[in-house]
PDB file of N, CA and C in Angstrom:
ATOM      1  N   MET S 205       6.381   4.504   6.482  1.00  0.00           N
ATOM      2  CA  MET S 205       6.509   3.682   5.520  1.00  0.00           C
ATOM      3  C   MET S 205       5.788   4.577   4.198  1.00  0.00           C
ATOM      4  N   THR S 206       6.747   4.487   3.120  1.00  0.00           N
ATOM      5  CA  THR S 206       6.257   5.438   1.961  1.00  0.00           C
ATOM      6  C   THR S 206       5.143   5.074   1.059  1.00  0.00           C
ATOM      7  N   LEU S 207       4.543   5.900   0.305  1.00  0.00           N
ATOM      8  CA  LEU S 207       3.497   5.577  -0.534  1.00  0.00           C
ATOM      9  C   LEU S 207       3.860   4.387  -1.221  1.00  0.00           C
ATOM     10  N   GLY S 208       5.319   4.271  -2.137  1.00  0.00           N
ATOM     11  CA  GLY S 208       5.608   3.214  -2.602  1.00  0.00           C
ATOM     12  C   GLY S 208       5.878   1.798  -1.804  1.00  0.00           C
ATOM     13  N   GLU S 209       6.186   1.830  -0.701  1.00  0.00           N
ATOM     14  CA  GLU S 209       6.198   0.633  -0.005  1.00  0.00           C
ATOM     15  C   GLU S 209       4.960  -0.103   0.448  1.00  0.00           C
ATOM     16  N   LYS S 210       3.825   0.944   0.600  1.00  0.00           N
ATOM     17  CA  LYS S 210       2.496   0.604   0.625  1.00  0.00           C
ATOM     18  C   LYS S 210       1.885   0.002  -0.171  1.00  0.00           C
ATOM     19  N   VAL S 211       2.262   0.744  -1.679  1.00  0.00           N
ATOM     20  CA  VAL S 211       1.772  -0.133  -2.789  1.00  0.00           C
ATOM     21  C   VAL S 211       2.385  -1.407  -2.979  1.00  0.00           C
ATOM     22  N   LYS S 212       3.642  -1.580  -2.805  1.00  0.00           N
ATOM     23  CA  LYS S 212       4.153  -2.942  -2.916  1.00  0.00           C
ATOM     24  C   LYS S 212       3.646  -3.926  -1.822  1.00  0.00           C
ATOM     25  N   LEU S 213       3.158  -3.390  -0.764  1.00  0.00           N
ATOM     26  CA  LEU S 213       2.652  -4.201   0.416  1.00  0.00           C
ATOM     27  C   LEU S 213       1.538  -4.705   0.020  1.00  0.00           C
ATOM     28  N   LYS S 214       0.628  -4.013  -0.355  1.00  0.00           N
ATOM     29  CA  LYS S 214      -0.707  -4.114  -0.553  1.00  0.00           C
ATOM     30  C   LYS S 214      -0.830  -5.152  -1.855  1.00  0.00           C
ATOM     31  N   ARG S 215       0.177  -4.780  -2.848  1.00  0.00           N
ATOM     32  CA  ARG S 215      -0.147  -5.504  -4.227  1.00  0.00           C
ATOM     33  C   ARG S 215       0.382  -7.012  -3.651  1.00  0.00           C
ATOM     34  N   GLU S 216       1.403  -7.160  -3.034  1.00  0.00           N
ATOM     35  CA  GLU S 216       1.773  -8.409  -2.403  1.00  0.00           C
ATOM     36  C   GLU S 216       0.953  -9.140  -1.621  1.00  0.00           C
ATOM     37  N   GLU S 217       0.204  -8.334  -1.004  1.00  0.00           N
ATOM     38  CA  GLU S 217      -1.031  -8.891   0.019  1.00  0.00           C
ATOM     39  C   GLU S 217      -1.969  -9.531  -0.734  1.00  0.00           C
ATOM     40  N   LEU S 218      -2.325  -9.002  -2.121  1.00  0.00           N
ATOM     41  CA  LEU S 218      -3.253  -9.413  -3.027  1.00  0.00           C
ATOM     42  C   LEU S 218      -2.669 -10.364  -4.083  1.00  0.00           C
ATOM     43  N   ASN S 219      -1.371 -10.875  -3.867  1.00  0.00           N
ATOM     44  CA  ASN S 219      -0.908 -11.707  -4.898  1.00  0.00           C
ATOM     45  C   ASN S 219      -0.945 -11.042  -6.389  1.00  0.00           C
ATOM     46  N   LEU S 220      -0.675 -10.030  -6.470  1.00  0.00           N
ATOM     47  CA  LEU S 220      -0.532  -9.430  -7.807  1.00  0.00           C
ATOM     48  C   LEU S 220       0.620  -8.786  -8.233  1.00  0.00           C
ATOM     49  N   SER S 221       1.144  -9.438  -9.696  1.00  0.00           N
ATOM     50  CA  SER S 221       2.462  -9.194 -10.074  1.00  0.00           C
ATOM     51  C   SER S 221       2.316  -7.540 -10.614  1.00  0.00           C
ATOM     52  N   GLN S 222       3.652  -7.159 -10.522  1.00  0.00           N
ATOM     53  CA  GLN S 222       3.734  -5.876 -10.989  1.00  0.00           C
ATOM     54  C   GLN S 222       2.925  -5.638 -12.405  1.00  0.00           C
ATOM     55  N   GLU S 223       3.179  -6.415 -13.152  1.00  0.00           N
ATOM     56  CA  GLU S 223       2.698  -6.745 -14.613  1.00  0.00           C
ATOM     57  C   GLU S 223       0.984  -6.654 -14.395  1.00  0.00           C
ATOM     58  N   GLU S 224       0.716  -7.353 -13.658  1.00  0.00           N
ATOM     59  CA  GLU S 224      -1.361  -7.472 -12.932  1.00  0.00           C
ATOM     60  C   GLU S 224      -1.483  -6.224 -12.796  1.00  0.00           C
ATOM     61  N   LEU S 225      -0.890  -5.740 -11.711  1.00  0.00           N
ATOM     62  CA  LEU S 225      -1.256  -4.240 -11.301  1.00  0.00           C
ATOM     63  C   LEU S 225      -1.181  -3.233 -12.258  1.00  0.00           C
ATOM     64  N   ALA S 226      -0.200  -3.305 -13.114  1.00  0.00           N
ATOM     65  CA  ALA S 226       0.126  -2.376 -14.192  1.00  0.00           C
ATOM     66  C   ALA S 226      -1.442  -2.455 -15.210  1.00  0.00           C
ATOM     67  N   GLU S 227      -1.720  -3.732 -15.555  1.00  0.00           N
ATOM     68  CA  GLU S 227      -2.776  -4.034 -16.493  1.00  0.00           C
ATOM     69  C   GLU S 227      -4.106  -3.320 -15.564  1.00  0.00           C
ATOM     70  N   LYS S 228      -4.468  -3.634 -14.558  1.00  0.00           N
ATOM     71  CA  LYS S 228      -5.448  -3.052 -13.938  1.00  0.00           C
ATOM     72  C   LYS S 228      -5.411  -1.615 -13.909  1.00  0.00           C
ATOM     73  N   MET S 229      -4.303  -0.898 -13.804  1.00  0.00           N
ATOM     74  CA  MET S 229      -4.266   0.516 -13.784  1.00  0.00           C
ATOM     75  C   MET S 229      -4.184   1.245 -15.116  1.00  0.00           C
ATOM     76  N   ASN S 230      -4.498   0.405 -16.352  1.00  0.00           N
ATOM     77  CA  ASN S 230      -4.151   0.691 -17.577  1.00  0.00           C
ATOM     78  C   ASN S 230      -2.918   1.356 -17.833  1.00  0.00           C
ATOM     79  N   TYR S 231      -1.773   0.952 -17.207  1.00  0.00           N
ATOM     80  CA  TYR S 231      -0.230   1.282 -17.547  1.00  0.00           C
ATOM     81  C   TYR S 231       0.089   0.079 -18.719  1.00  0.00           C
ATOM     82  N   LYS S 232       1.062   1.069 -19.615  1.00  0.00           N
ATOM     83  CA  LYS S 232       1.455   0.104 -20.536  1.00  0.00           C
ATOM     84  C   LYS S 232       2.491  -1.071 -20.232  1.00  0.00           C
ATOM     85  N   SER S 233       3.172  -0.856 -19.071  1.00  0.00           N
ATOM     86  CA  SER S 233       4.257  -1.868 -18.652  1.00  0.00           C
ATOM     87  C   SER S 233       4.195  -1.796 -17.071  1.00  0.00           C
ATOM     88  N   LYS S 234       4.795  -2.958 -16.858  1.00  0.00           N
ATOM     89  CA  LYS S 234       4.995  -3.007 -15.167  1.00  0.00           C
ATOM     90  C   LYS S 234       6.083  -2.060 -14.688  1.00  0.00           C
ATOM     91  N   THR S 235       7.123  -1.275 -15.586  1.00  0.00           N
ATOM     92  CA  THR S 235       7.664  -0.390 -15.403  1.00  0.00           C
ATOM     93  C   THR S 235       7.350   0.893 -14.427  1.00  0.00           C
ATOM     94  N   SER S 236       6.042   1.135 -14.765  1.00  0.00           N
ATOM     95  CA  SER S 236       5.344   2.422 -14.045  1.00  0.00           C
ATOM     96  C   SER S 236       5.374   1.930 -12.660  1.00  0.00           C
ATOM     97  N   ILE S 237       4.795   0.543 -12.491  1.00  0.00           N
ATOM     98  CA  ILE S 237       4.610   0.098 -10.942  1.00  0.00           C
ATOM     99  C   ILE S 237       5.587   0.165 -10.212  1.00  0.00           C
ATOM    100  N   HIS S 238       6.632  -0.211 -10.722  1.00  0.00           N
ATOM    101  CA  HIS S 238       8.263  -0.529 -10.273  1.00  0.00           C
ATOM    102  C   HIS S 238       8.668   0.925  -9.812  1.00  0.00           C
ATOM    103  N   LYS S 239       8.507   1.911 -10.852  1.00  0.00           N
ATOM    104  CA  LYS S 239       8.782   3.557 -10.472  1.00  0.00           C
ATOM    105  C   LYS S 239       7.797   3.876  -9.228  1.00  0.00           C
ATOM    106  N   ILE S 240       6.685   3.345  -9.180  1.00  0.00           N
ATOM    107  CA  ILE S 240       5.967   4.039  -7.944  1.00  0.00           C
ATOM    108  C   ILE S 240       6.566   3.477  -6.732  1.00  0.00           C
ATOM    109  N   GLU S 241       6.773   2.058  -6.735  1.00  0.00           N
ATOM    110  CA  GLU S 241       7.267   1.320  -5.516  1.00  0.00           C
ATOM    111  C   GLU S 241       8.412   2.057  -5.097  1.00  0.00           C
ATOM    112  N   VAL S 242       9.349   2.077  -5.911  1.00  0.00           N
ATOM    113  CA  VAL S 242      10.847   2.809  -5.768  1.00  0.00           C
ATOM    114  C   VAL S 242      10.852   4.410  -5.314  1.00  0.00           C
ATOM    115  N   GLY S 243       9.570   4.968  -5.218  1.00  0.00           N
ATOM    116  CA  GLY S 243       9.626   6.389  -5.344  1.00  0.00           C
ATOM    117  C   GLY S 243      10.253   7.132  -6.244  1.00  0.00           C
ATOM    118  N   ILE S 244      10.185   6.595  -7.710  1.00  0.00           N
ATOM    119  CA  ILE S 244      10.779   7.544  -8.813  1.00  0.00           C
ATOM    120  C   ILE S 244       9.780   8.357  -9.531  1.00  0.00           C
ATOM    121  N   THR S 245       8.479   7.985  -9.365  1.00  0.00           N
ATOM    122  CA  THR S 245       7.322   8.574  -9.916  1.00  0.00           C
ATOM    123  C   THR S 245       6.336   9.369  -8.863  1.00  0.00           C
ATOM    124  N   ASP S 246       5.750  10.508  -8.994  1.00  0.00           N
ATOM    125  CA  ASP S 246       4.890  11.491  -8.126  1.00  0.00           C
ATOM    126  C   ASP S 246       3.609  10.859  -8.948  1.00  0.00           C
ATOM    127  N   LEU S 247       2.657  10.667  -8.133  1.00  0.00           N
ATOM    128  CA  LEU S 247       1.108  10.371  -8.865  1.00  0.00           C
ATOM    129  C   LEU S 247       0.295  11.515  -8.388  1.00  0.00           C
ATOM    130  N   PRO S 248      -0.530  11.998  -9.585  1.00  0.00           N
ATOM    131  CA  PRO S 248      -1.409  12.757  -9.356  1.00  0.00           C
ATOM    132  C   PRO S 248      -2.777  12.094  -8.323  1.00  0.00           C
ATOM    133  N   LEU S 249      -3.496  13.070  -7.633  1.00  0.00           N
ATOM    134  CA  LEU S 249      -4.315  12.227  -6.520  1.00  0.00           C
ATOM    135  C   LEU S 249      -5.394  11.486  -7.338  1.00  0.00           C
ATOM    136  N   SER S 250      -5.944  11.622  -8.375  1.00  0.00           N
ATOM    137  CA  SER S 250      -6.522  10.951  -9.023  1.00  0.00           C
ATOM    138  C   SER S 250      -6.090   9.288  -9.307  1.00  0.00           C
ATOM    139  N   LYS S 251      -4.964   9.461  -9.704  1.00  0.00           N
ATOM    140  CA  LYS S 251      -4.007   7.835  -9.632  1.00  0.00           C
ATOM    141  C   LYS S 251      -4.076   7.492  -8.281  1.00  0.00           C
ATOM    142  N   VAL S 252      -3.999   8.092  -7.607  1.00  0.00           N
ATOM    143  CA  VAL S 252      -3.789   7.502  -6.024  1.00  0.00           C
ATOM    144  C   VAL S 252      -5.180   6.799  -5.669  1.00  0.00           C
ATOM    145  N   LYS S 253      -5.993   7.627  -5.851  1.00  0.00           N
ATOM    146  CA  LYS S 253      -7.476   7.014  -5.651  1.00  0.00           C
ATOM    147  C   LYS S 253      -7.636   5.780  -6.521  1.00  0.00           C
ATOM    148  N   GLU S 254      -7.514   5.734  -7.883  1.00  0.00           N
ATOM    149  CA  GLU S 254      -7.354   4.754  -8.697  1.00  0.00           C
ATOM    150  C   GLU S 254      -6.716   3.480  -8.186  1.00  0.00           C
ATOM    151  N   LEU S 255      -5.762   3.840  -7.750  1.00  0.00           N
ATOM    152  CA  LEU S 255      -4.699   2.571  -7.067  1.00  0.00           C
ATOM    153  C   LEU S 255      -5.245   1.956  -5.815  1.00  0.00           C
ATOM    154  N   ALA S 256      -5.577   3.017  -5.195  1.00  0.00           N
ATOM    155  CA  ALA S 256      -6.582   2.590  -3.616  1.00  0.00           C
ATOM    156  C   ALA S 256      -7.422   1.393  -4.192  1.00  0.00           C
ATOM    157  N   ALA S 257      -8.164   1.991  -5.266  1.00  0.00           N
ATOM    158  CA  ALA S 257      -9.238   1.102  -5.388  1.00  0.00           C
ATOM    159  C   ALA S 257      -9.053  -0.206  -6.109  1.00  0.00           C
ATOM    160  N   VAL S 258      -8.200  -0.211  -6.749  1.00  0.00           N
ATOM    161  CA  VAL S 258      -7.515  -1.623  -7.308  1.00  0.00           C
ATOM    162  C   VAL S 258      -6.763  -2.389  -6.124  1.00  0.00           C
ATOM    163  N   LEU S 259      -6.116  -1.613  -5.230  1.00  0.00           N
ATOM    164  CA  LEU S 259      -5.461  -2.350  -4.250  1.00  0.00           C
ATOM    165  C   LEU S 259      -6.245  -2.734  -2.794  1.00  0.00           C
ATOM    166  N   LYS S 260      -7.595  -2.274  -2.806  1.00  0.00           N
ATOM    167  CA  LYS S 260      -8.832  -2.422  -1.867  1.00  0.00           C
ATOM    168  C   LYS S 260      -8.030  -1.813  -0.470  1.00  0.00           C
ATOM    169  N   THR S 261      -8.123  -0.499  -0.712  1.00  0.00           N
ATOM    170  CA  THR S 261      -7.529   0.242   0.552  1.00  0.00           C
ATOM    171  C   THR S 261      -7.985   1.625   0.151  1.00  0.00           C
ATOM    172  N   THR S 262      -7.557   2.643   0.856  1.00  0.00           N
ATOM    173  CA  THR S 262      -7.922   3.746   0.791  1.00  0.00           C
ATOM    174  C   THR S 262      -6.683   4.789   0.613  1.00  0.00           C
ATOM    175  N   PRO S 263      -7.158   5.804  -0.325  1.00  0.00           N
ATOM    176  CA  PRO S 263      -6.267   7.176  -0.920  1.00  0.00           C
ATOM    177  C   PRO S 263      -5.462   7.580   0.784  1.00  0.00           C
ATOM    178  N   ALA S 264      -6.702   7.603   1.695  1.00  0.00           N
ATOM    179  CA  ALA S 264      -5.434   8.023   2.989  1.00  0.00           C
ATOM    180  C   ALA S 264      -4.451   6.814   3.649  1.00  0.00           C
ATOM    181  N   TYR S 265      -4.766   5.795   3.485  1.00  0.00           N
ATOM    182  CA  TYR S 265      -3.649   4.893   3.892  1.00  0.00           C
ATOM    183  C   TYR S 265      -2.252   4.911   3.078  1.00  0.00           C
ATOM    184  N   LEU S 266      -2.487   4.862   1.771  1.00  0.00           N
ATOM    185  CA  LEU S 266      -1.515   5.140   0.896  1.00  0.00           C
ATOM    186  C   LEU S 266      -0.645   6.302   1.042  1.00  0.00           C
ATOM    187  N   MET S 267      -1.262   7.424   1.307  1.00  0.00           N
ATOM    188  CA  MET S 267      -0.619   8.732   1.668  1.00  0.00           C
ATOM    189  C   MET S 267      -0.161   8.815   2.968  1.00  0.00           C
ATOM    190  N   GLY S 268      -0.211   7.959   3.960  1.00  0.00           N
ATOM    191  CA  GLY S 268       0.081   7.885   5.170  1.00  0.00           C
ATOM    192  C   GLY S 268      -0.764   8.726   6.143  1.00  0.00           C
ATOM    193  N   TRP S 269      -1.984   9.091   5.737  1.00  0.00           N
ATOM    194  CA  TRP S 269      -2.806   9.631   6.487  1.00  0.00           C
ATOM    195  C   TRP S 269      -3.570   8.892   7.431  1.00  0.00           C
ATOM    196  N   GLU S 270      -3.731   7.802   7.273  1.00  0.00           N
ATOM    197  CA  GLU S 270      -4.132   6.754   8.211  1.00  0.00           C
ATOM    198  C   GLU S 270      -3.617   5.335   7.886  1.00  0.00           C
ATOM    199  N   GLU S 271      -3.860   4.665   8.966  1.00  0.00           N
ATOM    200  CA  GLU S 271      -3.263   3.205   9.054  1.00  0.00           C
ATOM    201  C   GLU S 271      -4.411   2.206   8.487  1.00  0.00           C
ATOM    202  N   ASP S 272      -3.874   1.427   7.951  1.00  0.00           N
ATOM    203  CA  ASP S 272      -4.337   0.274   7.377  1.00  0.00           C
ATOM    204  C   ASP S 272      -5.191  -0.446   8.921  1.00  0.00           C
ATOM    205  N   LYS S 273      -6.040  -1.033   8.758  1.00  0.00           N
ATOM    206  CA  LYS S 273      -6.998  -1.422   9.806  1.00  0.00           C
ATOM    207  C   LYS S 273      -6.186  -2.814  10.379  1.00  0.00           C
ATOM    208  N   LYS S 274      -5.518  -3.519   9.596  1.00  0.00           N
ATOM    209  CA  LYS S 274      -4.754  -4.564   9.940  1.00  0.00           C
ATOM    210  C   LYS S 274      -3.634  -4.583  10.557  1.00  0.00           C
ATOM    211  N   GLU S 275      -2.834  -3.151  10.219  1.00  0.00           N
ATOM    212  CA  GLU S 275      -1.482  -2.850  10.564  1.00  0.00           C
ATOM    213  C   GLU S 275      -2.211  -1.937  12.043  1.00  0.00           C
ATOM    214  N   GLU S 276      -3.017  -1.158  12.133  1.00  0.00           N
ATOM    215  CA  GLU S 276      -3.687  -0.497  13.068  1.00  0.00           C
ATOM    216  C   GLU S 276      -3.704  -1.713  14.467  1.00  0.00           C
ATOM    217  N   LYS S 277      -4.200  -2.694  14.211  1.00  0.00           N
ATOM    218  CA  LYS S 277      -4.478  -3.712  15.252  1.00  0.00           C
ATOM    219  C   LYS S 277      -3.196  -4.473  15.733  1.00  0.00           C
ATOM    220  N   GLU S 278      -2.285  -4.729  14.608  1.00  0.00           N
ATOM    221  CA  GLU S 278      -1.018  -5.243  14.823  1.00  0.00           C
ATOM    222  C   GLU S 278      -0.492  -4.233  15.999  1.00  0.00           C
ATOM    223  N   ASN S 279      -0.491  -2.994  15.647  1.00  0.00           N
ATOM    224  CA  ASN S 279       0.281  -1.730  16.393  1.00  0.00           C
ATOM    225  C   ASN S 279      -0.311  -1.973  17.911  1.00  0.00           C
ATOM    226  N   ARG S 280      -1.638  -1.797  17.986  1.00  0.00           N
ATOM    227  CA  ARG S 280      -2.099  -2.017  19.323  1.00  0.00           C
ATOM    228  C   ARG S 280      -1.865  -3.267  20.306  1.00  0.00           C
ATOM    229  N   ALA S 281      -2.036  -4.198  19.559  1.00  0.00           N
ATOM    230  CA  ALA S 281      -1.299  -5.775  20.198  1.00  0.00           C
ATOM    231  C   ALA S 281      -0.242  -5.422  20.444  1.00  0.00           C
ATOM    232  N   SER S 282       0.843  -4.652  19.763  1.00  0.00           N
ATOM    233  CA  SER S 282       2.469  -4.560  19.955  1.00  0.00           C
ATOM    234  C   SER S 282       2.315  -3.329  21.003  1.00  0.00           C
ATOM    235  N   ALA S 283       1.651  -2.647  21.308  1.00  0.00           N
ATOM    236  CA  ALA S 283       1.717  -1.742  22.626  1.00  0.00           C
ATOM    237  C   ALA S 283       1.298  -2.038  23.537  1.00  0.00           C
ATOM    238  N   ARG S 284       0.329  -3.115  23.750  1.00  0.00           N
ATOM    239  CA  ARG S 284      -0.116  -3.655  24.775  1.00  0.00           C
ATOM    240  C   ARG S 284       0.900  -4.654  25.372  1.00  0.00           C
ATOM    241  N   GLN S 285       1.446  -5.552  24.549  1.00  0.00           N
ATOM    242  CA  GLN S 285       2.492  -6.372  24.976  1.00  0.00           C
ATOM    243  C   GLN S 285       3.514  -5.453  25.713  1.00  0.00           C
ATOM    244  N   SER S 286       4.136  -4.381  25.291  1.00  0.00           N
ATOM    245  CA  SER S 286       5.106  -3.775  25.786  1.00  0.00           C
ATOM    246  C   SER S 286       4.818  -2.976  27.106  1.00  0.00           C
ATOM    247  N   PHE S 287       3.621  -3.203  27.387  1.00  0.00           N
ATOM    248  CA  PHE S 287       3.293  -2.559  28.694  1.00  0.00           C
ATOM    249  C   PHE S 287       3.145  -3.674  29.894  1.00  0.00           C
ATOM    250  N   LYS S 288       3.205  -5.100  29.453  1.00  0.00           N
ATOM    251  CA  LYS S 288       3.220  -5.984  30.360  1.00  0.00           C
ATOM    252  C   LYS S 288       4.249  -5.959  31.325  1.00  0.00           C
ATOM    253  N   VAL S 289       3.713  -6.202  32.731  1.00  0.00           N
ATOM    254  CA  VAL S 289       4.664  -6.426  33.575  1.00  0.00           C
ATOM    255  C   VAL S 289       5.390  -7.693  33.920  1.00  0.00           C
ATOM    256  N   PHE S 290       6.488  -8.057  34.079  1.00  0.00           N
ATOM    257  CA  PHE S 290       7.064  -9.342  34.081  1.00  0.00           C
ATOM    258  C   PHE S 290       7.296  -9.463  35.853  1.00  0.00           C
TER     259      PHE S 290
END
């Protein structure tokens, strides 16, 4: 999953529109959020940190260095089900 996909997922989990997230990030319009979500814009680390805070996650999750705790639990549960013997 890309940084943009993770941003969109977290934004939707928090029921935020692109416009609302843009306001929280002090961007002038939702276009900036759209560009992040579709991978058009590269972000400096300082903005990744700020975005992570607003989205209630970690920069490491957004960058793909660690999984979200919820996602991690789902992956473990899925793996356990894959090993069940019928």
